[in-house]
Short mmCIF file of C-alpha atoms in Angstrom, two decimals:
data_model
loop_
_atom_site.label_atom_id
_atom_site.label_comp_id
_atom_site.label_asym_id
_atom_site.label_seq_id
_atom_site.Cartn_x
_atom_site.Cartn_y
_atom_site.Cartn_z
CA MET A 23 48.99 22.03 -6.82
CA LYS A 24 46.51 22.85 -9.59
CA ARG A 25 45.64 19.15 -9.82
CA VAL A 26 44.91 19.00 -6.07
CA ILE A 27 42.68 22.10 -6.27
CA LEU A 28 40.81 20.62 -9.23
CA VAL A 29 40.18 17.37 -7.36
CA LEU A 30 38.93 19.31 -4.32
CA VAL A 31 36.57 21.36 -6.47
CA LEU A 32 35.17 18.22 -8.08
CA MET A 33 34.69 16.58 -4.67
CA LEU A 34 32.88 19.63 -3.34
CA SER A 35 30.68 19.70 -6.43
CA VAL A 36 29.71 16.06 -5.91
CA LEU A 37 28.95 16.67 -2.25
CA ALA A 38 26.88 19.74 -3.07
CA PHE A 39 24.93 17.80 -5.67
CA SER A 40 24.34 14.75 -3.44
CA GLY A 41 22.96 17.03 -0.72
CA ASN A 42 20.20 18.14 -3.09
CA LEU A 43 18.99 14.68 -4.06
CA VAL A 44 17.22 11.73 -2.46
CA LYS A 45 16.26 8.51 -4.19
CA ALA A 46 12.95 6.94 -3.20
CA TYR A 47 10.74 3.97 -3.89
CA THR A 48 7.04 4.68 -3.56
CA THR A 49 3.88 2.61 -3.63
CA LEU A 50 1.63 5.66 -3.66
CA GLU A 51 -0.41 6.26 -6.79
CA GLU A 52 1.74 8.15 -9.29
CA PRO A 53 -0.27 11.43 -9.30
CA LEU A 54 -0.15 11.58 -5.47
CA ALA A 55 3.57 10.75 -5.39
CA LYS A 56 4.33 13.41 -8.00
CA GLU A 57 2.36 16.09 -6.18
CA LEU A 58 4.09 15.29 -2.88
CA PHE A 59 7.62 15.05 -4.21
CA ASP A 60 7.29 18.11 -6.43
CA LEU A 61 6.16 20.24 -3.46
CA PHE A 62 8.94 18.84 -1.28
CA GLU A 63 11.50 19.85 -3.92
CA ALA A 64 9.94 23.29 -4.30
CA GLN A 65 10.06 23.92 -0.54
CA THR A 66 13.45 22.36 0.27
CA GLY A 67 15.45 22.38 -2.95
CA ILE A 68 15.99 18.62 -2.57
CA LYS A 69 15.06 16.70 -5.71
CA VAL A 70 13.34 13.34 -5.28
CA GLU A 71 14.24 10.71 -7.87
CA TRP A 72 11.48 8.16 -7.41
CA VAL A 73 10.32 4.86 -8.84
CA ARG A 74 6.77 3.61 -8.41
CA LEU A 75 6.55 -0.08 -7.38
CA SER A 76 3.92 -2.30 -5.78
CA THR A 77 4.52 -3.44 -2.20
CA GLY A 78 5.72 -6.90 -3.21
CA GLU A 79 7.98 -5.51 -5.90
CA THR A 80 9.55 -3.09 -3.44
CA VAL A 81 10.42 -5.78 -0.92
CA ALA A 82 11.85 -7.96 -3.70
CA ARG A 83 13.96 -5.09 -5.01
CA LEU A 84 15.23 -4.19 -1.55
CA GLU A 85 16.32 -7.80 -1.10
CA ALA A 86 18.06 -7.86 -4.46
CA GLU A 87 19.84 -4.58 -3.66
CA ARG A 88 20.69 -5.45 -0.06
CA GLU A 89 24.46 -5.10 -0.62
CA ASN A 90 24.13 -1.93 -2.71
CA PRO A 91 20.89 -0.04 -1.96
CA GLN A 92 19.67 2.14 -4.81
CA ALA A 93 17.19 4.18 -2.75
CA SER A 94 17.14 5.68 0.74
CA ILE A 95 13.42 5.80 1.61
CA TRP A 96 10.27 3.84 0.86
CA VAL A 97 7.10 5.95 0.93
CA GLY A 98 3.70 4.24 0.98
CA GLY A 99 2.92 0.59 0.54
CA VAL A 100 0.94 -1.86 2.64
CA GLY A 101 2.31 -1.97 6.18
CA LEU A 102 2.79 -5.73 6.03
CA GLY A 103 5.48 -5.16 3.42
CA HIS A 104 7.25 -2.74 5.73
CA ILE A 105 7.07 -5.26 8.59
CA GLU A 106 8.44 -7.94 6.24
CA ALA A 107 11.27 -5.59 5.22
CA LYS A 108 12.09 -5.02 8.89
CA ILE A 109 12.13 -8.77 9.61
CA LYS A 110 14.51 -9.29 6.67
CA GLY A 111 16.84 -6.52 7.85
CA LEU A 112 16.20 -4.27 4.85
CA THR A 113 15.18 -1.11 6.70
CA THR A 114 16.56 0.96 9.55
CA PRO A 115 14.86 2.61 12.55
CA TYR A 116 14.30 6.34 12.80
CA LYS A 117 12.66 7.94 15.83
CA SER A 118 11.36 11.07 14.22
CA PRO A 119 9.86 13.61 16.67
CA LEU A 120 6.78 13.74 14.42
CA ALA A 121 6.43 9.95 14.52
CA LEU A 122 5.63 10.14 18.24
CA ARG A 123 2.37 11.86 17.33
CA ILE A 124 1.11 8.81 15.42
CA PRO A 125 -0.96 6.44 17.65
CA ALA A 126 1.19 3.56 18.94
CA GLY A 127 -0.94 0.92 17.23
CA TYR A 128 -0.06 2.35 13.85
CA ARG A 129 3.73 2.52 14.13
CA ASP A 130 6.50 0.07 14.78
CA PRO A 131 7.44 -0.05 18.51
CA GLU A 132 11.10 0.21 17.47
CA PHE A 133 10.35 2.91 14.86
CA PHE A 134 11.36 0.88 11.81
CA TRP A 135 8.15 2.01 10.05
CA ILE A 136 5.48 4.63 10.56
CA GLY A 137 1.83 4.53 9.47
CA LEU A 138 0.66 7.24 7.09
CA TYR A 139 -2.99 6.32 6.61
CA ILE A 140 -5.54 3.52 6.89
CA GLY A 141 -7.25 1.99 3.86
CA PRO A 142 -10.04 -0.59 4.35
CA LEU A 143 -10.78 -3.24 1.70
CA ALA A 144 -14.01 -2.75 -0.26
CA PHE A 145 -15.85 -3.87 -3.40
CA ALA A 146 -16.68 -1.83 -6.49
CA THR A 147 -19.49 -2.75 -8.88
CA ASN A 148 -19.90 -1.05 -12.25
CA ASN A 149 -23.54 0.08 -12.35
CA ASN A 150 -23.88 -0.19 -16.14
CA ARG A 151 -22.44 -3.69 -16.28
CA ALA A 152 -24.54 -4.76 -13.29
CA GLU A 153 -27.74 -3.61 -15.02
CA GLU A 154 -26.69 -5.32 -18.24
CA LEU A 155 -25.93 -8.60 -16.40
CA GLY A 156 -28.87 -8.42 -14.00
CA ILE A 157 -26.79 -8.56 -10.83
CA GLU A 158 -26.76 -6.66 -7.55
CA PRO A 159 -23.55 -5.39 -5.92
CA PRO A 160 -22.09 -8.06 -3.58
CA LYS A 161 -22.68 -7.18 0.06
CA GLY A 162 -19.94 -9.21 1.70
CA TRP A 163 -17.22 -11.83 1.49
CA PHE A 164 -19.67 -14.73 1.39
CA ASP A 165 -21.80 -12.99 -1.20
CA ILE A 166 -18.94 -12.33 -3.66
CA ILE A 167 -18.14 -16.06 -4.01
CA ASP A 168 -21.71 -16.84 -5.14
CA SER A 169 -22.01 -18.45 -8.56
CA ASP A 170 -24.03 -15.41 -9.70
CA TYR A 171 -20.69 -13.62 -10.02
CA ARG A 172 -18.86 -16.29 -12.03
CA ASN A 173 -15.92 -14.71 -13.93
CA MET A 174 -16.99 -11.20 -12.91
CA VAL A 175 -14.49 -10.32 -10.15
CA ARG A 176 -11.08 -8.72 -10.58
CA VAL A 177 -8.48 -8.67 -7.81
CA ALA A 178 -4.70 -8.40 -7.61
CA ASN A 179 -2.09 -11.15 -7.40
CA PRO A 180 -0.61 -11.61 -3.89
CA ASN A 181 2.86 -12.17 -5.35
CA THR A 182 3.08 -8.52 -6.39
CA SER A 183 0.33 -6.78 -4.44
CA GLY A 184 0.01 -6.09 -0.74
CA THR A 185 -3.67 -5.41 -1.36
CA ALA A 186 -4.21 -8.98 -2.55
CA TYR A 187 -2.29 -10.47 0.35
CA ASN A 188 -4.45 -8.37 2.67
CA VAL A 189 -7.46 -10.15 1.16
CA ILE A 190 -5.92 -13.51 2.16
CA THR A 191 -5.19 -12.42 5.73
CA THR A 192 -8.60 -10.78 6.08
CA ILE A 193 -10.29 -14.09 5.26
CA TYR A 194 -7.85 -15.93 7.54
CA HIS A 195 -8.74 -13.76 10.54
CA LEU A 196 -12.42 -13.71 9.60
CA PHE A 197 -12.38 -17.53 9.81
CA GLY A 198 -10.85 -17.51 13.26
CA ASP A 199 -7.28 -18.04 12.01
CA ASN A 200 -8.14 -21.29 10.24
CA GLU A 201 -5.83 -21.68 7.24
CA ASP A 202 -7.58 -24.63 5.59
CA LEU A 203 -10.94 -22.85 5.66
CA THR A 204 -9.20 -19.77 4.26
CA PHE A 205 -7.91 -21.65 1.22
CA MET A 206 -11.24 -23.39 0.74
CA TYR A 207 -12.73 -19.92 0.51
CA LEU A 208 -9.99 -18.69 -1.86
CA HIS A 209 -10.69 -21.62 -4.21
CA HIS A 210 -14.34 -20.55 -4.35
CA LEU A 211 -13.34 -16.94 -4.94
CA ASP A 212 -10.98 -18.05 -7.73
CA ARG A 213 -13.93 -19.44 -9.71
CA ASN A 214 -15.32 -15.91 -9.88
CA VAL A 215 -12.03 -14.13 -10.67
CA ASN A 216 -11.61 -13.15 -14.32
CA MET A 217 -8.08 -11.75 -13.89
CA TYR A 218 -5.40 -11.32 -11.23
CA THR A 219 -3.77 -7.93 -11.77
CA LYS A 220 -0.25 -6.86 -10.86
CA SER A 221 -1.29 -3.81 -8.86
CA GLY A 222 -3.91 -3.59 -6.13
CA SER A 223 -5.50 -0.48 -7.63
CA ALA A 224 -5.69 -1.84 -11.19
CA GLY A 225 -8.91 -3.81 -10.68
CA GLY A 226 -10.81 -0.75 -9.52
CA LYS A 227 -9.66 1.21 -12.56
CA ASP A 228 -10.80 -1.63 -14.82
CA CYS A 229 -14.17 -1.68 -13.06
CA ALA A 230 -14.53 2.09 -13.48
CA ILE A 231 -14.43 1.73 -17.28
CA GLY A 232 -16.59 -1.39 -17.34
CA GLU A 233 -13.83 -3.82 -18.28
CA THR A 234 -14.86 -5.95 -15.29
CA PRO A 235 -18.21 -5.83 -13.49
CA ILE A 236 -16.73 -6.14 -9.98
CA ALA A 237 -13.38 -5.42 -8.32
CA ILE A 238 -11.83 -5.77 -4.89
CA GLY A 239 -9.57 -2.92 -3.79
CA TYR A 240 -8.96 -0.31 -1.15
CA LEU A 241 -11.79 2.04 -0.25
CA HIS A 242 -9.90 5.28 -0.94
CA ASP A 243 -8.92 4.18 -4.45
CA LEU A 244 -12.55 3.32 -5.22
CA ILE A 245 -13.92 6.55 -3.73
CA ARG A 246 -11.52 8.57 -5.85
CA LEU A 247 -12.72 6.80 -8.99
CA GLN A 248 -16.33 7.43 -7.99
CA LYS A 249 -15.66 11.12 -7.27
CA ASN A 250 -14.07 11.42 -10.71
CA GLY A 251 -17.28 10.23 -12.33
CA ALA A 252 -16.94 6.45 -12.50
CA PRO A 253 -20.42 4.79 -12.45
CA ILE A 254 -19.63 2.44 -9.57
CA THR A 255 -21.32 1.38 -6.36
CA ILE A 256 -18.97 0.83 -3.41
CA THR A 257 -19.75 -1.69 -0.70
CA ILE A 258 -17.79 -2.48 2.46
CA PRO A 259 -18.04 -6.21 3.33
CA GLU A 260 -20.79 -6.64 5.90
CA GLU A 261 -19.00 -9.43 7.82
CA GLY A 262 -16.06 -7.14 8.51
CA THR A 263 -13.09 -6.06 6.44
CA GLY A 264 -9.34 -5.89 6.65
CA PHE A 265 -7.36 -2.74 6.15
CA GLU A 266 -3.90 -1.63 5.21
CA ILE A 267 -1.73 0.74 7.15
CA ALA A 268 0.10 2.52 4.35
CA SER A 269 3.53 3.12 5.82
CA MET A 270 6.96 4.63 5.38
CA SER A 271 10.47 3.31 6.14
CA LEU A 272 14.07 4.34 5.77
CA ILE A 273 16.12 1.87 3.74
CA LYS A 274 19.14 0.32 5.44
CA GLY A 275 22.37 1.49 3.84
CA GLY A 276 20.66 4.18 1.76
CA LYS A 277 23.14 6.64 0.31
CA GLU A 278 21.22 9.82 1.21
CA PRO A 279 20.30 9.30 4.90
CA VAL A 280 20.13 12.99 5.81
CA GLU A 281 17.92 13.92 2.85
CA ALA A 282 15.77 10.82 3.42
CA LYS A 283 15.11 11.90 7.02
CA LYS A 284 14.17 15.38 5.82
CA LEU A 285 11.66 13.86 3.39
CA TYR A 286 10.38 11.49 6.10
CA ASN A 287 9.69 14.36 8.51
CA TRP A 288 8.19 16.55 5.77
CA ILE A 289 5.69 13.84 4.77
CA LEU A 290 4.44 13.69 8.37
CA GLY A 291 4.00 17.46 8.40
CA LYS A 292 1.06 19.72 7.60
CA ASP A 293 1.66 20.53 3.92
CA ALA A 294 2.12 16.89 2.90
CA GLN A 295 -0.77 15.70 5.04
CA GLU A 296 -3.14 18.15 3.38
CA ILE A 297 -2.22 16.60 0.01
CA ILE A 298 -2.56 13.02 1.30
CA ALA A 299 -5.98 13.75 2.82
CA LYS A 300 -7.30 14.83 -0.60
CA TRP A 301 -6.93 11.21 -1.76
CA TYR A 302 -9.85 9.99 0.40
CA VAL A 303 -7.69 7.98 2.77
CA ILE A 304 -8.00 7.94 6.57
CA PRO A 305 -4.85 9.83 7.68
CA LEU A 306 -3.08 9.01 10.94
CA SER A 307 -1.12 12.22 11.46
CA PRO A 308 -2.79 14.86 13.65
CA GLU A 309 -1.55 17.36 11.05
CA ALA A 310 -4.11 16.05 8.55
CA PRO A 311 -7.36 18.02 8.10
CA LYS A 312 -10.14 15.97 9.70
CA ASP A 313 -12.93 17.49 7.60
CA LYS A 314 -11.62 15.76 4.45
CA VAL A 315 -12.11 12.19 5.78
CA GLU A 316 -14.95 10.65 3.75
CA VAL A 317 -15.53 7.52 5.90
CA PRO A 318 -14.27 7.58 9.52
CA ILE A 319 -12.64 4.30 10.56
CA GLU A 320 -15.01 4.17 13.57
CA THR A 321 -17.95 3.59 11.21
CA ILE A 322 -16.36 0.53 9.57
CA ARG A 323 -16.52 -3.00 10.94
CA THR A 324 -12.97 -4.37 10.77
CA VAL A 325 -11.48 -7.79 11.42
CA ASP A 326 -8.97 -8.29 14.22
CA GLN A 327 -5.68 -8.39 12.32
CA ASP A 328 -2.29 -9.55 13.59
CA PHE A 329 0.09 -7.62 11.37
CA VAL A 330 3.28 -9.18 12.69
CA TRP A 331 1.92 -12.72 12.10
CA ASP A 332 0.64 -11.68 8.68
CA ALA A 333 4.06 -10.35 7.67
CA ALA A 334 5.98 -13.34 9.06
CA ASN A 335 3.78 -15.79 7.14
CA ARG A 336 3.50 -13.95 3.85
CA GLU A 337 6.01 -16.02 1.90
CA ARG A 338 4.53 -19.31 3.11
CA LEU A 339 0.91 -18.32 2.41
CA THR A 340 1.79 -16.85 -0.97
CA ASP A 341 3.63 -20.06 -1.90
CA ARG A 342 0.55 -22.06 -0.95
CA TRP A 343 -1.61 -19.72 -3.03
CA ASN A 344 0.74 -20.23 -5.98
CA ASN A 345 0.65 -24.01 -5.62
CA GLU A 346 -3.11 -24.30 -5.21
CA ILE A 347 -4.57 -21.33 -7.09
CA GLY A 348 -1.99 -19.17 -8.87
CA ARG A 349 -2.56 -18.30 -12.51
#
């Protein structure tokens, strides 16, 4: 009898503990992720054990863990990665009441993923390095491949970064969905690239400290660097630019589904949205404070993207990039 009671007590202890924990993968910048997850724990008592990964790394890990998922929710990351995860059967739908408040164009029609914010692609130029080298900030996609910028541009690797793959699809759609012209362009861009980084935000950070004169990244990451004192000039490509829809998904087979849904709903709510808006993104939730948006999406010329096509063709286009350009 005592043995049975002891087993029951242990089982109840495990259940009590599991109800106060959720494991997450996140592609948000670490300071933003920490601020969000710490506040969630403070308000709900549910601890978030999180690992920061790039978009490509997250999809790869979800595939590797398909039979034994090690996390229950993926927060942040380029929307194409979330679409790819859906196509591969790695995520599960969740029709959150708060998700219905996100515009239909920025959420999956079957509620496999939900958009958190929009981030347009932009260029950063270090003012000190530009003066030293006698260059002007590039104004657009055709400008940045000019020989004046030979070995001066830093951008991420599309194998690990959704940001970098977004560069490929932006050029593809800019060229009227012509793949051969896209790769002709990417070869020209490659001549000016001094390094392909693992993370999409790394190039901007390198530019901020003058390690590279120019970087391609997302506008909100670059604005944050500028606000923190980095001597950079930010330009949005004049021909039009692509953008990410940073998204969120529940992981299929995750071991903490109830806690993951609580975190999912909380992130779409007011307290979390106020934190997210401080990071200079363009939030999609109506709970976000509008007065904190630095550059309204309406003022930016964007390319006409086909996110489902982009996600379905990612592996093929990345393989071609590896074969023709990768280094």
